[in-house]
Short mmCIF file of C-alpha atoms in Angstrom, two decimals:
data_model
loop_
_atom_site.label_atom_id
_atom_site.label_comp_id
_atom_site.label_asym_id
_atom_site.label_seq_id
_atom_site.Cartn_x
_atom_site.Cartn_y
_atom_site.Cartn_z
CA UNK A 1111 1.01 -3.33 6.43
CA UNK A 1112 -1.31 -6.03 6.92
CA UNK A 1113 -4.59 -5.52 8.89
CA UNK A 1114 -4.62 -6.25 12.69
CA UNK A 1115 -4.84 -10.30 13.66
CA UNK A 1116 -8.12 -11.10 13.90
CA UNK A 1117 -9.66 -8.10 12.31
CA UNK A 1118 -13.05 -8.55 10.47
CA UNK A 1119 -13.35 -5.53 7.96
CA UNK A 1120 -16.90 -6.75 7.53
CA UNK A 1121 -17.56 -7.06 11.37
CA UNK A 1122 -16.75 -3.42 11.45
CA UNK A 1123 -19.42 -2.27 8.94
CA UNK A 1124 -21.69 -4.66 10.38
CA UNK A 1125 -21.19 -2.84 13.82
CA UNK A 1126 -21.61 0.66 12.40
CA UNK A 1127 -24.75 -0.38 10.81
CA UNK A 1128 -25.91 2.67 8.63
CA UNK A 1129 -23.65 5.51 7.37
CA UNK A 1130 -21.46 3.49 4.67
CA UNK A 1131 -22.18 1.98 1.57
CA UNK A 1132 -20.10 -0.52 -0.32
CA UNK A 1133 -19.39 -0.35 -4.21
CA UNK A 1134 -17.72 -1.83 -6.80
CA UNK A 1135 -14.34 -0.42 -8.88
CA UNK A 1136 -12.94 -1.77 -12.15
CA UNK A 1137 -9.26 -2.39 -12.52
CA UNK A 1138 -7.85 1.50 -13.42
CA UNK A 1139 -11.09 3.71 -12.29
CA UNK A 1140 -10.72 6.28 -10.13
CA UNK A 1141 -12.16 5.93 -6.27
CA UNK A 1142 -11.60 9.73 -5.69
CA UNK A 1143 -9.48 12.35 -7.73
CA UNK A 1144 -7.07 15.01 -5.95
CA UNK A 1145 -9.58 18.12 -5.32
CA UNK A 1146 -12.13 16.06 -4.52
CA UNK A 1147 -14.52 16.78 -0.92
CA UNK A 1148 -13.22 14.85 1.30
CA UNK A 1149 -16.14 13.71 3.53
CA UNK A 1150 -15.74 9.92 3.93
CA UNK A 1151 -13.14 7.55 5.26
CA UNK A 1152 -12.51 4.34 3.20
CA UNK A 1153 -12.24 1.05 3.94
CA UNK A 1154 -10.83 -1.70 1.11
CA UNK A 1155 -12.33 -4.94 1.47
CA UNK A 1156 -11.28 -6.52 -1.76
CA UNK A 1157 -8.61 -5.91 -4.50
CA UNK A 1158 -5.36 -3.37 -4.32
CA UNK A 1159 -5.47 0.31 -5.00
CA UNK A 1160 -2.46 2.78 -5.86
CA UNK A 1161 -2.09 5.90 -4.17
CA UNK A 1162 -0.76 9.06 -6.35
CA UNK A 1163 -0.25 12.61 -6.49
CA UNK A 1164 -0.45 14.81 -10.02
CA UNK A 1165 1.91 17.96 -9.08
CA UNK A 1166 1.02 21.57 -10.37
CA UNK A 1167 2.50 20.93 -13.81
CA UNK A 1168 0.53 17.69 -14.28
CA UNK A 1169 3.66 14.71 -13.24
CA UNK A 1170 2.09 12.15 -11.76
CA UNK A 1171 4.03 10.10 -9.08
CA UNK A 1172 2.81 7.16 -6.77
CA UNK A 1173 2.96 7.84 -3.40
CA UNK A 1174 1.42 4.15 -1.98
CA UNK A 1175 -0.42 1.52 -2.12
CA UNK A 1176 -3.67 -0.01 -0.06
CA UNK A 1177 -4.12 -3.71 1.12
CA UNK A 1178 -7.50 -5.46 1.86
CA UNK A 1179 -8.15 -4.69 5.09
CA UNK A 1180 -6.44 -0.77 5.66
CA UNK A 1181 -8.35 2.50 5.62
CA UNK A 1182 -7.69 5.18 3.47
CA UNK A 1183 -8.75 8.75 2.85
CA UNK A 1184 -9.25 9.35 6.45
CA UNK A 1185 -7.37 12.68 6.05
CA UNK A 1186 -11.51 14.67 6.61
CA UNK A 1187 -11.06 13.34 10.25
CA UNK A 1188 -8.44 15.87 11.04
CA UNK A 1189 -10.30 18.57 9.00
CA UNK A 1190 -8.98 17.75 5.32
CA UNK A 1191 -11.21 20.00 3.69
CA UNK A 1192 -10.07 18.15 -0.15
CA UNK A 1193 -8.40 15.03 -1.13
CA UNK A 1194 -4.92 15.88 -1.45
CA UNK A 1195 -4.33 12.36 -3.44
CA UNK A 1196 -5.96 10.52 -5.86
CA UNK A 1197 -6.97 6.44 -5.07
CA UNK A 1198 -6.79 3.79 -8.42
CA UNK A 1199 -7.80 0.60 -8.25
CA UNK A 1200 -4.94 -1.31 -9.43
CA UNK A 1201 -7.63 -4.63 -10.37
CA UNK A 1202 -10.81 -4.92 -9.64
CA UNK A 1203 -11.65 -3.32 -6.18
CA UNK A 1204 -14.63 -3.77 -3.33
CA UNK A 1205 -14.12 -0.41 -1.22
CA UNK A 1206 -16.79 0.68 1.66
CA UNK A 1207 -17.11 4.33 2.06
CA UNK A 1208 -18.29 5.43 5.62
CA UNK A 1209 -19.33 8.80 6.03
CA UNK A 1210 -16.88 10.61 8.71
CA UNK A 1211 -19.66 11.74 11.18
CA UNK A 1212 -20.53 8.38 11.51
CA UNK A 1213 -16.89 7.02 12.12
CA UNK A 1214 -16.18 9.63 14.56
CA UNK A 1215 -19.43 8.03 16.11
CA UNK A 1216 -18.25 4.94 16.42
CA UNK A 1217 -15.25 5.99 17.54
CA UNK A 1218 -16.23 7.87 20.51
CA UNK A 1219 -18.42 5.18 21.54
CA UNK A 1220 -16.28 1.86 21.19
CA UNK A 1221 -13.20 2.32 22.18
CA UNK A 1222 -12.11 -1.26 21.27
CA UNK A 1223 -12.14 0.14 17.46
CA UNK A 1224 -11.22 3.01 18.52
CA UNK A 1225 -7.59 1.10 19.79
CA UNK A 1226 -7.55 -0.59 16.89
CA UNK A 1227 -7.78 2.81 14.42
CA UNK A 1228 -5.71 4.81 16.29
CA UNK A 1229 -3.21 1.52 15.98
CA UNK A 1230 -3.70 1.41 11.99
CA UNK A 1231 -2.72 5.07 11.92
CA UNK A 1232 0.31 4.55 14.00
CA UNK A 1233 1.95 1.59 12.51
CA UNK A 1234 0.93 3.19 8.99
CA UNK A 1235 3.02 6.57 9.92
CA UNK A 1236 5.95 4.76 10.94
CA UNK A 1237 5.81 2.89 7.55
CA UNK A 1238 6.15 6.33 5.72
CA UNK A 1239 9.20 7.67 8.22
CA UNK A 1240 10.47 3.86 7.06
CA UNK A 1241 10.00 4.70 3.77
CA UNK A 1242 11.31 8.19 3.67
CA UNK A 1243 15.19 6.93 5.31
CA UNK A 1244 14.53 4.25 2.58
CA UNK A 1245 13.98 6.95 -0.06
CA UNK A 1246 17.03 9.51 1.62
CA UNK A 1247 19.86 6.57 2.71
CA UNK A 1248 19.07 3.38 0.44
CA UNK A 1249 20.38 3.03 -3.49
CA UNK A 1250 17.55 2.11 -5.88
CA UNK A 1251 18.61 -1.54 -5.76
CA UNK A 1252 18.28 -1.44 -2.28
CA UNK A 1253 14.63 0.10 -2.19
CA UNK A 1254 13.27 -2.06 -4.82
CA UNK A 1255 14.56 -5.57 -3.10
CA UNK A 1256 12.20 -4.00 0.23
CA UNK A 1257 9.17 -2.83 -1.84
CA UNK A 1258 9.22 -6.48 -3.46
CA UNK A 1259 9.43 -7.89 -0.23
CA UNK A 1260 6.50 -5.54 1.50
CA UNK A 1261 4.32 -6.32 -1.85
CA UNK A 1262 4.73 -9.92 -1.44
CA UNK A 1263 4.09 -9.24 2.34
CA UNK A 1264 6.30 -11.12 3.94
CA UNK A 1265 6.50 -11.72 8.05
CA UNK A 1266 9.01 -13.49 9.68
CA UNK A 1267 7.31 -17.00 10.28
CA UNK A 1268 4.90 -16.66 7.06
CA UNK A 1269 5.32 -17.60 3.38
CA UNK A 1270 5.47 -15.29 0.88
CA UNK A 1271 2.31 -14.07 -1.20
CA UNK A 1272 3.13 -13.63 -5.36
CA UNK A 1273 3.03 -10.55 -6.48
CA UNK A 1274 0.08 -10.34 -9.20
CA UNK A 1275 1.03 -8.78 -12.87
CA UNK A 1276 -1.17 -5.89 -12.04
CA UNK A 1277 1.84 -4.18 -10.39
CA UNK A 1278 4.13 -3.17 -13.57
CA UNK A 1279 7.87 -1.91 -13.71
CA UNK A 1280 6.67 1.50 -14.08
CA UNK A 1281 4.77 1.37 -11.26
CA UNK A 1282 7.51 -0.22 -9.05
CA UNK A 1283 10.07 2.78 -10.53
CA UNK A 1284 7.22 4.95 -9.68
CA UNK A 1285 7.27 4.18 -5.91
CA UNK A 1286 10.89 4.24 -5.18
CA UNK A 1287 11.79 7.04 -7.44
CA UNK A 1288 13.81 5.93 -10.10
CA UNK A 1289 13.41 4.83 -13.67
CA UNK A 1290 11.85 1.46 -15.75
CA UNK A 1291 14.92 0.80 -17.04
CA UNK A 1292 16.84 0.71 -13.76
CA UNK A 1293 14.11 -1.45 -12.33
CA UNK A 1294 14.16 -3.80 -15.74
CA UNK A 1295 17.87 -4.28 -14.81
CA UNK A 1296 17.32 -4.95 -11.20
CA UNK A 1297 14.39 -7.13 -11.97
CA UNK A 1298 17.06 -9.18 -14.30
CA UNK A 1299 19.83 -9.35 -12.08
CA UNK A 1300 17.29 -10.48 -9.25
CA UNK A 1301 16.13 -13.69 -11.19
CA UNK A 1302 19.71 -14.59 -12.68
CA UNK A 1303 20.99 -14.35 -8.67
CA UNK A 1304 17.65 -16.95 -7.98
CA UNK A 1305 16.46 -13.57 -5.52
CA UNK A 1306 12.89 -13.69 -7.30
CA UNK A 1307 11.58 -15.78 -9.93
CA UNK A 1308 8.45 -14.26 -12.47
CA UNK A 1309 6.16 -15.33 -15.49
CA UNK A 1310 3.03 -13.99 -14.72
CA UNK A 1311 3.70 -12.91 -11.27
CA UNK A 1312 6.56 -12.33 -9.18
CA UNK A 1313 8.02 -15.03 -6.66
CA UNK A 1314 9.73 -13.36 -3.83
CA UNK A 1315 12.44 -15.56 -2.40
CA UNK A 1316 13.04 -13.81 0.94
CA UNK A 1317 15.74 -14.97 2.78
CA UNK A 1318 17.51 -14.63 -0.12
CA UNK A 1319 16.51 -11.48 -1.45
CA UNK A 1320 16.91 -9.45 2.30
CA UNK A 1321 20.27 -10.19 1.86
CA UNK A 1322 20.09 -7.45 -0.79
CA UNK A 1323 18.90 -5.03 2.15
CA UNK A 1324 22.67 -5.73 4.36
CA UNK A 1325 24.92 -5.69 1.55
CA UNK A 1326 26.38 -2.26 2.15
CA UNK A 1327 28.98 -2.41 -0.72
CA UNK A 1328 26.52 -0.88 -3.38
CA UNK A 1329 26.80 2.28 -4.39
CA UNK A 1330 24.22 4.48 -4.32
CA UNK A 1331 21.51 4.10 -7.68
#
């Protein structure tokens, strides 16, 4: 999901004045672990950052991912006591951490953000029901053609972004629940069809490769 038209992420911090601070993350450091105190809502102003969980017997699985411009850890708003996923950054990240007394502040007292956030939350849980009939009706081919085509974010009427090397197969497997290998072999069969093309990054071709999404003769991977 791509942050509202017209959005400033820096107008908003300028407008809450104190009560957030902005720092710096290297390419795989942590921005907060699982267990953490969740006390602060974060904002990502720069770079990409992968979302996981580590389950009871230590498996690791990546639930998400955040875009410049999207809020994330804003479970302490609705009493989240600890974080209940760990935040990566994915490259080299510029994240603003605003305490949650303060945002509740803010929102209270302009409710033009205050449209806007509730907004960002709404479109953002209708992306996980989307991806959960994704994960429940669609073959693996299926869901990796639409995560390629959300990563490159694509909109009707806009061109395609590359993907940057930073995302790897293992990650990609990792967020629609399958293996490498049967991402490899998609990934293959993709470029040979002329779907995507990759060196370096990944070039989405997306009128071809939504076809992939209304072929219902696959079976299911």
């Amino acid at each position: 999901m791509k942050p509202e038209a017209g959005f400033d992420p820096r107008d908003l911090l300028r407008k809450l004045g104190q009560g957030h601070s902005i720092a710096k993350f290297a390419k795989n450091q942590t921005i907060y672990a699982q267990g953490d105190n969740a006390d602060s809502v974060y904002l990502l102003l720069q770079g990409r950052i992968k979302v996981v969980v580590l389950s009871v017997q230590g498996k690791e699985a990546a639930t998400g991912m955040v875009s410049p411009g999207q809020f994330f850890g804003d479970g302490c708003l609705v009493g989240e006591i600890s974080r209940s996923t760990t935040t990566i950054a994915m490259q080299d990240c510029v994240v603003a951490a605003i305490a949650s007394a303060r945002l509740i502040e803010t929102l209270r007292a302009q409710p033009d953000f205050a449209e806007l956030f509730v907004r960002h939350l709404l479109l953002r849980n209708r992306r996980i029901e989307e991806d959960l009939l994704d994960q429940l009706l669609n073959c693996s081919e299926k869901r990796l053609a639409r995560l390629l085509l959300r990563l490159a974010e694509f909109e009707e009427g806009s061109e395609p972004q590359p993907i940057a090397p930073h995302i790897s197969q293992e990650t990609l497997a990792e967020m629609i629940g399958t293996t490498r290998s049967r991402v490899s072999f998609f990934m293959n069969k993709f470029r040979k069809l002329g779907l995507i093309s990759y060196d370096r990054t990944i070039e989405v071709h997306p009128g071809r490769l939504s076809a992939v999404l209304h072929d219902q003769a696959e079976a299911r991977g």
